[in-house]
Amino acid sequence: MADLDALRARFARALEGARGPAERLDRTPLPDPAPYADNLLGRWREPQRRYHTLTHLTAVLDHVDVLEAYADDPDVVRLAAWFHDAVYLPDRSENEERSARLAERALPEAGVSAAKTAQVARLVRLTAGHDPADDDRDGQVLCDADLAVLASPPSAYAAYTAAVREEYHFVPNDAFREGRSAILRRLLALPSLFHTPYGRERWEATARYNLAAELEMLSP
């Protein structure tokens, strides 16, 4: 069970870090982070979610903490983690775009600069393909944190795949196997699943093993 108070505190710290001292020069009071945190927490608790839940959000935030030394602006990456699946409907293909637009609306109101808001939105959109540029340190950290589940131990990986299947319960079995297999093949064809040195060293081999094993199970 997710600790909502702990998550609210984590959001507040990330927002405070992203606001930065420059945001306080005019001495106007900054909005309370709590309503923004509660809005996001409500979104992550929607009933259609089985994998993209508060458990996933917490795991991504934890992995960003592990990888923060590789980021240029860790708090911007943390805010992107909060927003990256804030809009999520399994039968829609524009979830990342809608999540990015939510960030573009909410963050300026919450006291984040236009430049950092744009960076958060860019990072959210990047999670649609998980293909950051070689010099995109923040993008590499967010993408690695989001895909770290692929390197889970066998029981946790099985729980992940079961939750994904539950989210797509409306898709017939044959169509799901075909679509999921295509995703797995695309991932396995990548030169590297992970982009940070930590991800490549600690997660790459296990993730490839898990993906290959799942693909074999899906094969007729």
Backbone as JSON, one array per atom type, in Angstrom:
{
  "sequence": "MADLDALRARFARALEGARGPAERLDRTPLPDPAPYADNLLGRWREPQRRYHTLTHLTAVLDHVDVLEAYADDPDVVRLAAWFHDAVYLPDRSENEERSARLAERALPEAGVSAAKTAQVARLVRLTAGHDPADDDRDGQVLCDADLAVLASPPSAYAAYTAAVREEYHFVPNDAFREGRSAILRRLLALPSLFHTPYGRERWEATARYNLAAELEMLSP",
  "N": [[0.85, -1.19, 0.0], [0.61, 2.16, -0.9], [2.28, 4.9, 0.63], [0.67, 7.68, 1.18], [1.15, 10.15, 2.41], [3.93, 10.22, 2.48], [4.44, 10.27, -0.26], [3.24, 12.72, -0.95], [5.01, 14.42, 0.38], [7.34, 13.9, -1.04], [6.65, 14.88, -3.57], [6.36, 17.59, -2.92], [9.0, 18.28, -2.22], [10.32, 17.89, -4.65], [9.0, 19.77, -6.25], [9.68, 22.12, -4.9], [12.45, 22.08, -5.29], [12.56, 22.34, -8.08], [11.38, 24.81, -8.46], [13.26, 26.6, -7.38], [15.65, 29.15, -6.24], [15.48, 31.44, -7.87], [12.85, 31.74, -8.48], [11.77, 33.11, -6.39], [12.32, 35.78, -6.36], [10.56, 37.94, -6.69], [9.19, 37.93, -4.38], [6.56, 37.12, -4.06], [4.0, 35.05, -2.68], [4.3, 31.54, -3.03], [2.32, 28.95, -4.54], [0.67, 26.44, -2.54], [2.01, 23.2, -2.47], [0.39, 20.98, -1.94], [-2.34, 20.7, -3.07], [-1.74, 20.19, -5.76], [-0.22, 17.87, -5.6], [-2.2, 16.16, -4.54], [-4.05, 16.11, -6.63], [-2.59, 14.77, -8.6], [-2.07, 12.35, -7.27], [-4.67, 11.36, -7.09], [-5.17, 10.88, -9.79], [-3.31, 8.84, -10.34], [-4.49, 6.81, -8.97], [-6.7, 5.88, -10.28], [-9.43, 3.74, -11.35], [-9.06, 2.15, -13.66], [-6.48, 1.4, -13.84], [-3.88, -1.0, -13.55], [-1.21, -1.73, -13.71], [0.02, 0.79, -14.08], [0.12, 2.39, -11.6], [0.11, 3.78, -8.22], [2.13, 2.26, -7.13], [3.86, 1.81, -9.29], [4.56, 4.49, -9.85], [5.91, 5.13, -7.44], [8.05, 3.33, -7.61], [9.37, 4.29, -9.91], [10.13, 6.85, -9.02], [11.83, 6.06, -6.93], [13.84, 4.82, -8.42], [14.78, 7.0, -9.88], [15.95, 8.37, -7.79], [18.09, 6.64, -7.29], [19.53, 7.0, -9.61], [20.17, 9.68, -9.72], [22.62, 11.06, -9.79], [23.4, 11.0, -12.4], [21.82, 12.79, -13.7], [21.12, 16.08, -15.03], [19.32, 17.85, -13.87], [17.88, 16.75, -11.31], [15.45, 17.19, -9.88], [13.68, 18.2, -11.75], [13.49, 15.94, -13.34], [12.25, 14.27, -11.49], [9.75, 15.54, -11.24], [8.86, 15.12, -13.84], [8.59, 12.35, -13.72], [6.4, 12.17, -11.98], [4.41, 13.21, -13.63], [4.43, 11.57, -15.89], [2.73, 9.41, -16.51], [0.36, 10.47, -15.77], [-2.0, 11.0, -17.06], [-3.81, 8.38, -18.12], [-5.21, 6.06, -20.1], [-5.9, 2.88, -21.04], [-6.87, 2.2, -23.58], [-6.2, 4.24, -25.25], [-3.97, 6.11, -27.34], [-2.59, 8.44, -26.96], [-1.6, 9.07, -24.46], [0.84, 9.96, -23.31], [1.22, 12.44, -24.55], [-1.05, 13.84, -23.63], [-0.52, 13.78, -20.92], [1.8, 15.33, -20.85], [0.76, 17.79, -21.61], [-0.87, 18.3, -19.45], [1.1, 18.75, -17.49], [2.17, 21.09, -18.58], [0.11, 22.85, -18.14], [-0.26, 22.79, -15.34], [2.22, 23.21, -13.95], [3.36, 25.89, -14.38], [1.43, 27.38, -13.0], [1.89, 26.38, -10.49], [4.25, 27.56, -9.83], [6.58, 27.03, -11.25], [9.22, 27.73, -13.5], [8.98, 28.83, -16.96], [10.9, 27.64, -18.6], [11.73, 25.35, -17.17], [9.3, 24.04, -16.94], [8.83, 23.45, -19.63], [10.9, 21.65, -20.02], [10.15, 19.53, -18.32], [7.77, 18.73, -19.62], [8.83, 17.95, -22.09], [10.35, 15.73, -21.32], [8.34, 14.03, -20.38], [6.98, 13.5, -22.79], [9.0, 12.09, -24.02], [8.88, 9.57, -22.89], [7.19, 8.11, -24.43], [8.59, 6.76, -26.38], [11.02, 6.07, -25.26], [13.67, 6.78, -26.06], [16.14, 8.45, -25.61], [18.45, 11.08, -26.5], [22.05, 10.87, -26.95], [23.29, 12.85, -25.45], [21.39, 13.62, -23.68], [20.98, 13.82, -20.64], [19.06, 14.02, -18.55], [16.83, 12.9, -19.8], [17.79, 10.3, -20.22], [17.98, 9.36, -17.59], [15.26, 9.43, -16.72], [14.04, 7.67, -18.59], [15.45, 5.27, -18.09], [14.72, 4.86, -15.41], [11.99, 4.45, -15.71], [11.9, 2.09, -17.19], [13.13, 0.27, -15.57], [11.73, -1.73, -14.3], [11.79, -3.86, -16.02], [13.99, -5.28, -15.35], [13.38, -6.72, -13.11], [13.28, -9.2, -10.43], [12.32, -12.68, -11.09], [9.66, -13.32, -10.0], [8.56, -10.8, -9.48], [8.68, -9.72, -12.02], [6.88, -11.36, -13.32], [4.54, -10.59, -12.0], [4.38, -7.98, -12.91], [3.96, -8.37, -15.73], [1.5, -9.68, -15.6], [-0.11, -7.66, -14.53], [0.0, -5.77, -16.58], [-1.35, -7.21, -18.56], [-3.89, -7.29, -17.38], [-4.59, -4.6, -17.5], [-5.06, -4.39, -20.18], [-7.36, -5.89, -20.6], [-9.5, -5.86, -22.31], [-8.6, -6.55, -24.78], [-8.51, -9.14, -27.12], [-7.08, -12.42, -26.6], [-5.33, -13.49, -28.65], [-4.73, -11.2, -30.17], [-3.55, -9.64, -28.21], [-1.25, -11.15, -27.58], [0.1, -10.98, -30.01], [0.53, -8.2, -30.28], [1.96, -7.61, -27.91], [4.19, -9.25, -28.25], [5.39, -8.01, -30.44], [6.2, -5.61, -29.29], [8.08, -6.57, -27.44], [9.98, -7.7, -29.15], [10.85, -5.4, -30.46], [12.06, -4.02, -28.33], [14.11, -5.83, -27.63], [15.65, -5.64, -29.89], [16.96, -3.27, -29.67], [20.08, -1.52, -29.35], [20.87, -1.05, -26.73], [18.98, -1.35, -23.79], [19.07, 0.34, -21.68], [20.44, 3.52, -20.67], [22.0, 4.98, -18.89], [25.18, 4.59, -17.19], [24.87, 3.07, -14.84], [22.41, 1.76, -15.25], [23.0, 0.22, -17.54], [24.98, -1.45, -16.52], [23.84, -2.71, -14.24], [21.19, -3.5, -14.85], [20.74, -4.28, -17.52], [21.38, -6.95, -18.51], [19.72, -8.68, -17.0], [17.2, -7.65, -17.67], [17.08, -8.19, -20.43], [17.09, -10.96, -20.36], [14.62, -11.44, -19.07], [12.8, -10.31, -20.93], [13.26, -11.91, -23.19], [12.47, -14.4, -22.18], [9.76, -13.93, -21.66], [8.86, -13.42, -24.26], [9.28, -15.92, -25.44], [7.38, -17.41, -24.0], [5.06, -16.28, -24.99], [5.02, -17.08, -27.57], [3.49, -19.08, -30.11]],
  "CA": [[0.0, 0.0, 0.0], [1.43, 3.37, -1.02], [2.23, 5.88, 1.72], [0.28, 8.91, 0.51], [1.83, 11.3, 3.03], [5.31, 10.21, 2.02], [4.44, 10.71, -1.66], [3.0, 14.17, -0.95], [6.26, 15.07, 0.79], [8.3, 13.77, -2.15], [6.25, 15.84, -4.6], [6.66, 18.94, -2.44], [10.45, 18.5, -2.31], [10.68, 18.03, -6.07], [8.49, 21.06, -6.72], [10.52, 23.15, -4.29], [13.74, 22.07, -5.98], [12.4, 22.84, -9.44], [11.1, 26.25, -8.4], [14.58, 27.21, -7.24], [15.67, 30.49, -5.63], [15.13, 32.49, -8.81], [11.4, 31.9, -8.51], [11.33, 33.85, -5.22], [12.85, 37.14, -6.39], [9.52, 38.96, -6.56], [8.68, 37.78, -3.01], [5.16, 36.73, -4.01], [3.86, 33.7, -2.1], [4.16, 30.45, -3.99], [1.18, 28.08, -4.21], [0.86, 25.25, -1.72], [2.15, 22.01, -3.32], [-0.52, 19.89, -1.58], [-3.42, 20.43, -4.03], [-1.18, 19.61, -6.98], [0.1, 16.48, -5.26], [-3.43, 15.39, -4.39], [-4.62, 15.9, -7.96], [-1.81, 13.72, -9.26], [-2.31, 11.09, -6.57], [-5.97, 10.89, -7.52], [-5.05, 10.34, -11.14], [-2.58, 7.57, -10.29], [-5.32, 5.82, -8.28], [-7.91, 5.64, -11.07], [-9.74, 2.3, -11.31], [-8.67, 1.4, -14.87], [-5.05, 1.11, -13.76], [-3.43, -2.2, -12.87], [0.25, -1.58, -13.59], [0.37, 2.21, -13.98], [-0.49, 2.74, -10.33], [1.04, 4.43, -7.28], [3.3, 1.38, -6.97], [4.77, 2.13, -10.4], [5.07, 5.84, -9.61], [6.89, 5.06, -6.36], [9.24, 2.64, -8.12], [10.1, 5.2, -10.8], [10.77, 7.86, -8.17], [12.95, 5.41, -6.24], [14.93, 4.61, -9.38], [15.37, 8.31, -10.15], [16.85, 8.64, -6.67], [19.3, 5.83, -7.49], [20.25, 7.47, -10.79], [20.17, 11.14, -9.78], [23.95, 11.59, -10.1], [23.56, 11.08, -13.85], [20.9, 13.8, -14.22], [21.49, 17.48, -14.92], [18.36, 18.49, -12.97], [17.11, 15.62, -10.78], [14.1, 17.53, -9.47], [12.88, 18.26, -12.97], [13.23, 14.54, -13.71], [11.25, 13.75, -10.55], [8.44, 16.06, -11.64], [8.47, 14.39, -15.05], [8.12, 11.04, -13.28], [5.05, 12.36, -11.45], [3.45, 13.51, -14.69], [4.62, 10.83, -17.13], [1.53, 8.61, -16.78], [-0.74, 11.08, -15.01], [-3.18, 10.71, -17.88], [-3.59, 7.01, -18.61], [-6.34, 5.23, -20.51], [-5.25, 1.81, -21.8], [-7.34, 2.1, -24.95], [-5.85, 5.46, -25.97], [-2.56, 6.12, -27.74], [-2.0, 9.76, -26.76], [-1.49, 9.32, -23.02], [2.03, 10.76, -22.99], [0.96, 13.82, -24.98], [-2.01, 14.45, -22.72], [0.18, 13.97, -19.65], [2.7, 16.48, -21.02], [-0.07, 19.0, -21.62], [-1.26, 18.53, -18.05], [2.25, 19.4, -16.85], [2.29, 22.45, -19.12], [-0.92, 23.68, -17.5], [-0.19, 22.82, -13.88], [3.48, 23.62, -13.34], [3.5, 27.34, -14.25], [0.55, 27.81, -11.92], [2.5, 25.95, -9.23], [5.43, 28.37, -9.58], [7.76, 26.54, -11.97], [9.54, 28.6, -14.63], [8.59, 28.35, -18.29], [11.96, 26.77, -19.13], [11.7, 24.04, -16.51], [8.05, 23.4, -17.34], [9.05, 22.89, -20.97], [11.77, 20.47, -19.88], [9.33, 18.45, -17.77], [6.87, 18.26, -20.67], [9.64, 17.24, -23.08], [10.7, 14.44, -20.75], [7.13, 13.2, -20.37], [6.76, 13.04, -24.17], [10.07, 11.15, -24.35], [8.56, 8.23, -22.42], [6.41, 7.39, -25.45], [9.49, 5.9, -27.15], [12.2, 5.72, -24.46], [14.84, 6.85, -26.94], [16.8, 9.73, -25.39], [19.69, 11.34, -27.21], [23.27, 10.52, -26.2], [23.65, 13.93, -24.54], [20.2, 13.98, -22.91], [21.18, 13.14, -19.36], [17.79, 13.92, -17.83], [16.01, 11.92, -20.51], [18.32, 8.97, -19.96], [17.61, 8.96, -16.23], [13.83, 9.14, -16.65], [13.74, 6.46, -19.35], [15.98, 4.13, -17.36], [13.89, 4.65, -14.22], [10.69, 3.93, -16.14], [12.06, 0.73, -17.71], [13.85, -0.58, -14.61], [10.88, -2.88, -13.98], [12.15, -4.97, -16.89], [15.08, -6.02, -14.71], [12.89, -7.25, -11.84], [13.38, -10.65, -10.2], [11.28, -13.4, -11.85], [8.3, -13.22, -9.46], [8.11, -9.43, -9.67], [8.46, -9.53, -13.46], [5.62, -12.05, -13.64], [3.46, -9.73, -11.51], [4.32, -6.85, -13.85], [3.32, -8.77, -16.97], [0.1, -9.96, -15.31], [-0.8, -6.38, -14.37], [-0.14, -5.2, -17.93], [-2.43, -7.94, -19.24], [-5.15, -6.86, -16.78], [-4.93, -3.28, -18.04], [-5.54, -4.58, -21.55], [-8.3, -7.0, -20.53], [-10.46, -5.75, -23.4], [-7.96, -7.01, -26.01], [-8.53, -10.6, -27.21], [-5.78, -13.05, -26.3], [-4.44, -13.58, -29.82], [-4.29, -9.85, -30.52], [-2.62, -9.18, -27.18], [0.02, -11.85, -27.77], [0.76, -10.43, -31.19], [1.0, -6.84, -29.99], [2.99, -7.65, -26.88], [5.39, -9.84, -28.84], [6.02, -7.0, -31.28], [6.88, -4.69, -28.38], [9.25, -7.25, -26.88], [11.01, -7.8, -30.2], [11.42, -4.05, -30.67], [12.96, -3.73, -27.21], [15.29, -6.69, -27.71], [16.47, -5.22, -31.03], [17.69, -2.05, -29.35], [21.48, -1.76, -28.95], [20.88, -1.08, -25.27], [17.71, -0.95, -23.19], [19.34, 1.37, -20.68], [21.31, 4.56, -21.2], [22.97, 5.4, -17.87], [26.13, 3.53, -16.86], [24.31, 2.2, -13.8], [21.4, 0.91, -15.87], [23.63, -0.77, -18.42], [25.76, -2.4, -15.73], [23.06, -3.43, -13.24], [19.86, -3.92, -15.27], [20.63, -4.68, -18.92], [21.39, -8.4, -18.74], [18.51, -9.27, -16.42], [16.05, -7.21, -18.46], [17.05, -8.94, -21.69], [16.68, -12.33, -20.03], [13.18, -11.42, -18.8], [12.08, -10.05, -22.17], [13.36, -13.09, -24.05], [11.66, -15.45, -21.59], [8.35, -13.6, -21.9], [8.6, -13.61, -25.69], [9.17, -17.36, -25.67], [6.11, -17.86, -23.45], [3.98, -15.77, -25.83], [5.09, -17.7, -28.89], [2.58, -20.23, -30.27]],
  "C": [[0.88, 1.25, 0.0], [1.22, 4.27, 0.2], [1.94, 7.24, 1.1], [0.98, 10.13, 1.1], [3.28, 11.38, 2.57], [5.39, 10.68, 0.56], [4.16, 12.21, -1.76], [4.28, 14.93, -0.6], [7.29, 15.01, -0.34], [7.95, 14.74, -3.28], [6.62, 17.26, -4.17], [8.15, 19.25, -2.55], [10.88, 18.69, -3.76], [10.21, 19.37, -6.61], [9.33, 22.21, -6.17], [11.87, 23.23, -5.0], [13.65, 22.63, -7.38], [12.09, 24.32, -9.47], [12.41, 27.03, -8.28], [14.5, 28.62, -6.66], [15.25, 31.59, -6.57], [13.64, 32.75, -8.83], [10.91, 32.8, -7.38], [11.73, 35.33, -5.26], [11.78, 38.2, -6.21], [8.8, 38.89, -5.21], [7.17, 37.47, -2.96], [5.05, 35.32, -3.45], [3.64, 32.66, -3.19], [2.99, 29.54, -3.58], [1.59, 26.89, -3.36], [0.98, 24.03, -2.64], [1.04, 20.98, -3.12], [-1.64, 19.67, -2.6], [-2.92, 19.81, -5.33], [-0.81, 18.15, -6.75], [-1.16, 15.63, -5.19], [-4.11, 15.14, -5.73], [-3.91, 14.76, -8.68], [-2.05, 12.36, -8.59], [-3.67, 10.51, -6.94], [-5.93, 10.27, -8.9], [-4.38, 8.97, -11.13], [-3.37, 6.47, -9.6], [-6.6, 5.48, -9.04], [-8.15, 4.14, -11.25], [-9.3, 1.5, -12.54], [-7.21, 0.96, -14.82], [-4.8, -0.21, -13.02], [-1.91, -2.2, -12.69], [0.63, -0.12, -13.36], [-0.31, 2.84, -12.76], [0.53, 3.5, -9.46], [2.27, 3.57, -7.02], [4.32, 1.65, -8.06], [5.37, 3.51, -10.2], [6.17, 5.81, -8.54], [8.17, 4.4, -6.83], [10.04, 3.54, -9.03], [10.81, 6.28, -9.99], [11.97, 7.27, -7.42], [14.13, 5.21, -7.18], [15.56, 5.93, -9.81], [16.33, 8.67, -9.03], [18.17, 7.88, -6.83], [20.18, 6.45, -8.57], [20.52, 8.98, -10.79], [21.54, 11.75, -10.1], [24.17, 11.74, -11.6], [22.69, 12.17, -14.48], [21.49, 15.2, -14.11], [20.6, 18.21, -13.92], [17.45, 17.41, -12.39], [15.68, 15.98, -10.39], [13.17, 17.72, -10.66], [12.54, 16.84, -13.44], [12.18, 13.95, -12.77], [9.86, 14.27, -10.9], [7.95, 15.37, -12.91], [7.98, 12.99, -14.7], [6.69, 11.13, -12.75], [4.03, 12.51, -12.58], [3.44, 12.48, -15.81], [3.47, 9.88, -17.47], [0.34, 9.17, -16.02], [-2.06, 10.97, -15.75], [-2.95, 9.33, -18.48], [-4.92, 6.3, -18.83], [-5.78, 4.14, -21.42], [-5.67, 1.73, -23.27], [-7.04, 3.34, -25.78], [-4.35, 5.48, -26.25], [-1.85, 7.44, -27.45], [-1.8, 10.1, -25.29], [-0.3, 10.2, -22.67], [1.82, 12.23, -23.38], [-0.01, 14.52, -24.04], [-1.4, 14.68, -21.34], [1.11, 15.17, -19.71], [1.91, 17.78, -20.99], [-0.58, 19.33, -20.22], [-0.13, 19.22, -17.3], [2.39, 20.84, -17.3], [1.24, 23.38, -18.53], [-0.64, 23.87, -16.01], [1.07, 23.48, -13.34], [3.69, 25.14, -13.31], [2.63, 27.91, -13.14], [1.14, 27.49, -10.56], [3.8, 26.69, -8.93], [6.7, 27.91, -10.25], [7.97, 27.41, -13.21], [9.11, 27.98, -15.95], [9.63, 27.36, -18.84], [11.9, 25.39, -18.5], [10.39, 23.31, -16.79], [8.2, 22.75, -18.71], [9.92, 21.64, -20.91], [10.98, 19.29, -19.31], [8.44, 17.87, -18.87], [7.63, 17.48, -21.74], [9.99, 15.85, -22.57], [9.5, 13.51, -20.72], [6.87, 12.65, -21.77], [7.8, 11.99, -24.57], [9.72, 9.73, -23.93], [7.67, 7.47, -23.39], [7.3, 6.41, -26.22], [10.73, 5.45, -26.41], [13.47, 5.71, -25.29], [15.54, 8.21, -26.77], [18.09, 9.86, -26.19], [20.89, 11.03, -26.32], [23.67, 11.59, -25.19], [22.48, 14.39, -23.68], [20.23, 13.25, -21.57], [19.88, 12.99, -18.57], [16.87, 12.9, -18.48], [16.49, 10.5, -20.27], [17.92, 8.47, -18.58], [16.13, 8.6, -16.15], [13.5, 7.85, -17.39], [14.25, 5.21, -18.64], [15.13, 3.82, -16.13], [12.56, 4.03, -14.59], [10.79, 2.48, -16.59], [12.76, -0.22, -16.74], [13.05, -1.8, -14.2], [11.25, -4.09, -14.83], [13.26, -5.83, -16.29], [14.68, -6.57, -13.34], [13.24, -8.73, -11.67], [12.19, -11.37, -10.83], [9.86, -13.23, -11.31], [7.73, -11.82, -9.67], [7.86, -9.14, -11.14], [7.15, -10.2, -13.88], [4.42, -11.22, -13.17], [3.28, -8.53, -12.42], [3.58, -7.24, -15.13], [1.84, -9.09, -16.76], [-0.7, -8.67, -15.17], [-1.0, -5.68, -15.71], [-1.28, -5.89, -18.67], [-3.79, -7.51, -18.69], [-5.56, -5.48, -17.3], [-5.51, -3.38, -19.45], [-6.53, -5.75, -21.63], [-9.29, -7.01, -21.69], [-9.89, -6.23, -24.74], [-8.01, -8.54, -26.04], [-7.13, -11.2, -27.08], [-4.83, -13.08, -27.49], [-3.89, -12.22, -30.2], [-3.3, -9.32, -29.49], [-1.26, -9.84, -27.35], [0.8, -11.27, -28.94], [1.33, -9.04, -30.91], [2.11, -6.81, -28.97], [4.29, -8.22, -27.43], [6.13, -8.83, -29.71], [6.78, -5.99, -30.43], [8.16, -5.31, -27.84], [10.36, -7.37, -27.92], [11.66, -6.46, -30.47], [12.41, -3.72, -29.56], [14.24, -4.55, -27.31], [16.21, -6.31, -28.87], [17.26, -3.96, -30.75], [19.14, -2.39, -28.99], [21.63, -1.86, -27.44], [19.52, -0.63, -24.77], [17.88, 0.25, -22.27], [20.46, 2.29, -21.17], [22.31, 5.08, -20.17], [23.97, 4.27, -17.64], [25.58, 2.55, -15.83], [23.3, 1.23, -14.41], [22.0, -0.17, -16.74], [24.34, -1.85, -17.61], [24.87, -3.3, -14.88], [21.77, -4.06, -13.79], [19.8, -4.57, -16.64], [20.48, -6.2, -19.09], [20.12, -9.06, -18.21], [17.28, -8.9, -17.23], [15.96, -8.0, -19.76], [16.64, -10.4, -21.45], [15.17, -12.38, -19.83], [12.37, -11.23, -20.09], [12.09, -11.28, -23.08], [12.49, -14.24, -23.51], [10.18, -15.19, -21.8], [7.99, -13.82, -23.36], [8.44, -15.08, -26.02], [7.83, -17.9, -25.16], [4.93, -17.43, -24.32], [3.93, -16.45, -27.19], [4.17, -18.9, -28.98], [3.34, -21.55, -30.31]]
}
